[in-house]
Amino acid sequence: MRTPFIVGNWKMNLTLSEVNDFLKQLTDKLPDIKKVECAIAASPIFLESLTNYCKNSPLKASAENCFYKDKGAYTGEVSPYALSDMGVDYVMLGHSERRKYFNESNKSINKKVKAVLNNHMIPIICCDETMTKQKHDDHMDWVVNPVSEALKGVSVSDAKKIVIGYEPSWAIGTGKSASVNETQEACCLIRKTIDELYNDDVANQVRILYGGSVNDKNAQELMQQKDVDGVLAGTASLKPKEFLKIINYIK
Ligand code: PGA
């Protein structure tokens, strides 16, 4: 049984006082972690506040990216070792904005996946989709490749822990989410890919999330699909009230 997982991705938004105010508003309103797991992915400058908050809360802390080396002369980069030491649980990798603006490749994502796992954190591997269904009929092929590239050399025991985000780039921040059927089809394909790469035990344990214009109206229906284990919410995670509605979908 896979525990549903909902991740808010703040991206490069909010200030420290807004972060602290946001977290205050979540207190005592988070769902039972046995039923729904929730995380916030934040910029490294807010991770100390976030991890401190998470010590007394079921909320999990995620970074939005990191480097693949633990330490050294890499000015401006974020160490996975230091993130883990700070109490960070998850690291989001390969988000479409990282691929688009910072030339993230499947190869560098693969190195980062291994670095995150070596530092006892869990990668949330995002798969972009640059071609829309309208433009290209086999858009699904695009999804499979980044998954297998990102997992190259990852052991069976580590593969079971990972989280995959299916995030069609045309749906991110546009207000137009993928349909329920498209989402299920893509997530099912990702699970099949994991089954082929590993086995059905791994495929049944990996959590697959959908991201792209998720809001408090469409989240529940998307999460009800067989292979959709949760959602990644960007814009909708910036307002505590909306985020709370999304995470408290089980009455
Ligand atoms: P959005 O962003 O919810 O604003 O579309 C999603 C994401 O980038 O993860």
XYZ file of C-alpha atoms and ligand atoms in Angstrom:
260
model
C 0.000 0.000 0.000
C 1.530 3.305 -1.095
C 0.894 6.267 1.216
C -0.403 9.240 -0.763
C 2.194 11.991 -1.006
C 1.526 15.682 -1.588
C 4.384 18.076 -2.212
C 4.200 21.855 -2.314
C 6.905 23.422 -4.459
C 7.461 27.017 -3.444
C 10.071 27.619 -6.174
C 11.719 31.080 -5.927
C 8.874 32.699 -4.037
C 8.203 33.978 -0.507
C 10.421 35.764 2.009
C 11.591 34.411 5.342
C 8.805 36.128 7.270
C 6.235 34.796 4.776
C 7.699 31.304 5.178
C 7.417 31.487 8.960
C 3.886 32.825 8.731
C 2.925 30.060 6.274
C 4.292 27.332 8.527
C 2.467 28.767 11.548
C -0.790 28.436 9.625
C -0.170 24.712 9.026
C 0.242 23.900 12.706
C -2.286 21.296 13.928
C -3.951 21.239 10.509
C -1.818 18.635 8.748
C -3.359 15.251 7.921
C -2.423 12.057 9.766
C 0.912 11.000 8.276
C -0.252 7.382 8.183
C -2.952 8.459 5.722
C -1.290 11.279 3.745
C 2.330 12.371 3.740
C 3.032 16.054 2.982
C 6.212 17.911 2.142
C 7.263 21.386 1.159
C 10.112 21.949 -1.280
C 11.863 25.199 -0.492
C 14.868 27.265 -1.472
C 18.037 26.471 0.552
C 17.764 29.838 2.324
C 14.547 28.679 4.010
C 15.521 25.097 4.767
C 16.791 25.785 8.259
C 13.423 27.266 9.246
C 11.595 24.459 7.481
C 13.597 21.610 9.008
C 13.289 23.157 12.480
C 9.524 23.353 12.006
C 9.388 19.761 10.747
C 11.022 18.448 13.946
C 7.683 18.959 15.713
C 5.366 18.318 12.803
C 4.427 15.504 10.393
C 5.488 17.833 7.558
C 8.580 16.737 5.582
C 11.237 19.061 4.216
C 12.445 18.944 0.645
C 15.134 20.844 -1.226
C 14.392 21.943 -4.798
C 17.767 20.841 -6.142
C 21.313 20.019 -5.037
C 24.757 19.291 -6.475
C 26.159 15.785 -6.933
C 29.318 16.331 -4.882
C 29.240 16.378 -1.095
C 31.766 19.188 -0.712
C 34.515 21.124 -2.411
C 35.229 24.153 -4.555
C 31.833 24.457 -6.249
C 30.875 28.069 -5.628
C 27.158 28.615 -5.314
C 26.185 24.954 -5.259
C 24.235 23.151 -2.526
C 25.774 20.095 -0.863
C 23.575 16.993 -0.456
C 25.679 16.100 2.583
C 24.878 19.455 4.223
C 21.191 19.112 3.336
C 21.027 15.715 4.981
C 22.900 17.008 8.026
C 20.287 19.763 8.326
C 17.472 17.224 8.465
C 16.159 17.514 4.902
C 14.129 14.427 3.901
C 13.645 14.802 0.150
C 15.404 16.492 -2.766
C 13.507 17.367 -5.908
C 15.627 16.751 -8.993
C 15.206 17.486 -12.679
C 12.258 19.835 -12.406
C 11.380 21.178 -15.868
C 12.453 24.686 -14.819
C 15.891 23.290 -13.914
C 16.072 21.511 -17.261
C 14.906 24.579 -19.192
C 16.804 27.429 -17.501
C 19.835 25.625 -16.068
C 20.502 22.970 -18.714
C 19.999 20.032 -16.363
C 20.628 16.839 -18.302
C 19.487 13.302 -17.566
C 23.142 12.492 -16.951
C 23.625 15.114 -14.241
C 20.248 14.200 -12.727
C 21.429 10.584 -12.489
C 24.551 11.690 -10.576
C 22.404 13.797 -8.254
C 19.963 10.917 -7.640
C 22.867 8.757 -6.445
C 24.316 11.569 -4.295
C 20.942 12.143 -2.623
C 20.468 8.429 -1.912
C 24.044 8.117 -0.605
C 23.199 10.877 1.846
C 20.099 9.017 3.091
C 17.561 11.350 1.521
C 14.925 10.498 -1.056
C 14.975 11.967 -4.553
C 11.785 13.233 -6.138
C 12.692 12.804 -9.784
C 10.664 15.056 -12.063
C 10.023 14.096 -15.657
C 9.292 16.902 -17.986
C 7.381 16.565 -21.189
C 8.393 19.106 -23.782
C 6.094 17.965 -26.524
C 2.367 18.304 -26.222
C 0.049 15.571 -27.343
C -1.322 17.862 -30.029
C 2.093 18.320 -31.582
C 3.447 14.847 -31.211
C 1.417 11.708 -30.815
C 4.013 9.567 -29.028
C 4.672 12.078 -26.307
C 4.641 9.175 -23.866
C 8.020 7.974 -25.186
C 9.514 11.122 -23.819
C 8.494 10.304 -20.296
C 10.087 6.880 -20.175
C 13.561 7.965 -21.211
C 14.267 10.411 -18.366
C 13.057 7.827 -15.841
C 15.426 5.102 -17.015
C 18.325 7.557 -17.415
C 17.794 8.980 -13.929
C 17.806 5.489 -12.390
C 20.929 4.116 -14.106
C 23.047 2.286 -11.531
C 20.492 2.723 -8.711
C 20.108 -0.462 -6.632
C 16.823 -2.313 -6.128
C 16.665 -1.349 -2.451
C 17.232 2.327 -3.254
C 14.869 2.321 -6.239
C 11.975 1.267 -3.974
C 12.270 4.503 -1.998
C 12.237 7.007 -4.820
C 9.409 9.280 -5.846
C 8.737 10.234 -9.454
C 6.909 13.342 -10.554
C 5.177 13.341 -13.920
C 5.083 16.988 -14.864
C 4.140 17.951 -18.413
C 5.835 21.339 -18.902
C 2.862 22.730 -20.808
C 0.745 22.246 -17.684
C 3.158 23.923 -15.264
C 2.007 27.341 -14.146
C -0.447 27.622 -17.035
C -3.698 26.921 -15.212
C -4.307 24.037 -17.625
C -3.693 20.674 -16.002
C -3.404 17.361 -17.836
C -6.648 15.433 -17.953
C -7.324 12.648 -15.493
C -6.956 10.052 -18.264
C -3.702 11.498 -19.620
C -2.286 11.602 -16.110
C -3.222 7.998 -15.336
C -1.865 6.843 -18.723
C 1.496 8.556 -18.182
C 1.852 7.427 -14.555
C 0.959 3.863 -15.541
C 3.620 3.977 -18.247
C 6.198 5.199 -15.750
C 5.281 2.327 -13.403
C 5.623 -0.166 -16.267
C 9.043 1.274 -17.056
C 10.131 0.724 -13.464
C 8.771 -2.817 -13.586
C 10.884 -3.465 -16.695
C 13.980 -1.833 -15.178
C 13.616 -3.643 -11.831
C 10.643 -5.843 -10.944
C 6.993 -5.556 -9.941
C 7.818 -5.293 -6.241
C 9.822 -2.108 -6.888
C 7.203 -0.811 -9.332
C 4.488 -1.304 -6.704
C 6.427 0.617 -4.059
C 7.588 3.652 -6.043
C 5.289 6.618 -5.604
C 4.371 8.521 -8.749
C 2.991 12.047 -8.485
C 1.378 14.360 -10.986
C 2.349 18.046 -11.196
C 1.067 20.879 -13.384
C -1.661 23.364 -12.410
C -2.886 21.268 -9.522
C -5.386 23.113 -7.343
C -7.902 22.405 -4.606
C -10.528 21.555 -7.243
C -8.670 19.012 -9.398
C -6.240 17.423 -6.901
C -8.587 14.835 -5.460
C -9.770 13.438 -8.785
C -6.192 13.194 -10.076
C -5.094 11.361 -6.933
C -7.938 8.861 -7.216
C -6.362 7.363 -10.332
C -4.818 3.929 -9.844
C -1.213 4.888 -10.605
C -1.295 8.454 -9.293
C -0.020 8.448 -5.718
C -0.178 12.158 -5.091
C 0.453 15.595 -6.517
C 3.065 18.296 -6.762
C 1.549 21.735 -6.393
C 3.428 24.915 -7.288
C 1.196 27.995 -7.455
C -1.438 26.394 -5.203
C 1.178 25.753 -2.508
C 1.867 29.460 -2.019
C -1.371 30.092 -0.170
C -1.689 28.184 3.110
C -5.482 27.962 2.863
C -5.405 26.393 -0.605
C -2.534 24.071 0.287
C -4.421 22.948 3.407
C -7.494 22.157 1.305
C -5.404 20.023 -1.057
C -3.672 18.036 1.677
C -6.831 17.513 3.729
C -8.765 15.872 0.931
C -9.598 12.820 3.033
C -12.480 13.734 5.312
P 2.163 24.696 -10.828
O 3.660 24.154 -10.684
O 1.338 23.974 -9.812
O 2.259 26.173 -10.557
O 1.714 24.390 -12.208
C 3.873 22.791 -10.512
C 5.336 22.470 -10.418
O 6.154 23.141 -11.047
O 5.703 21.529 -9.696
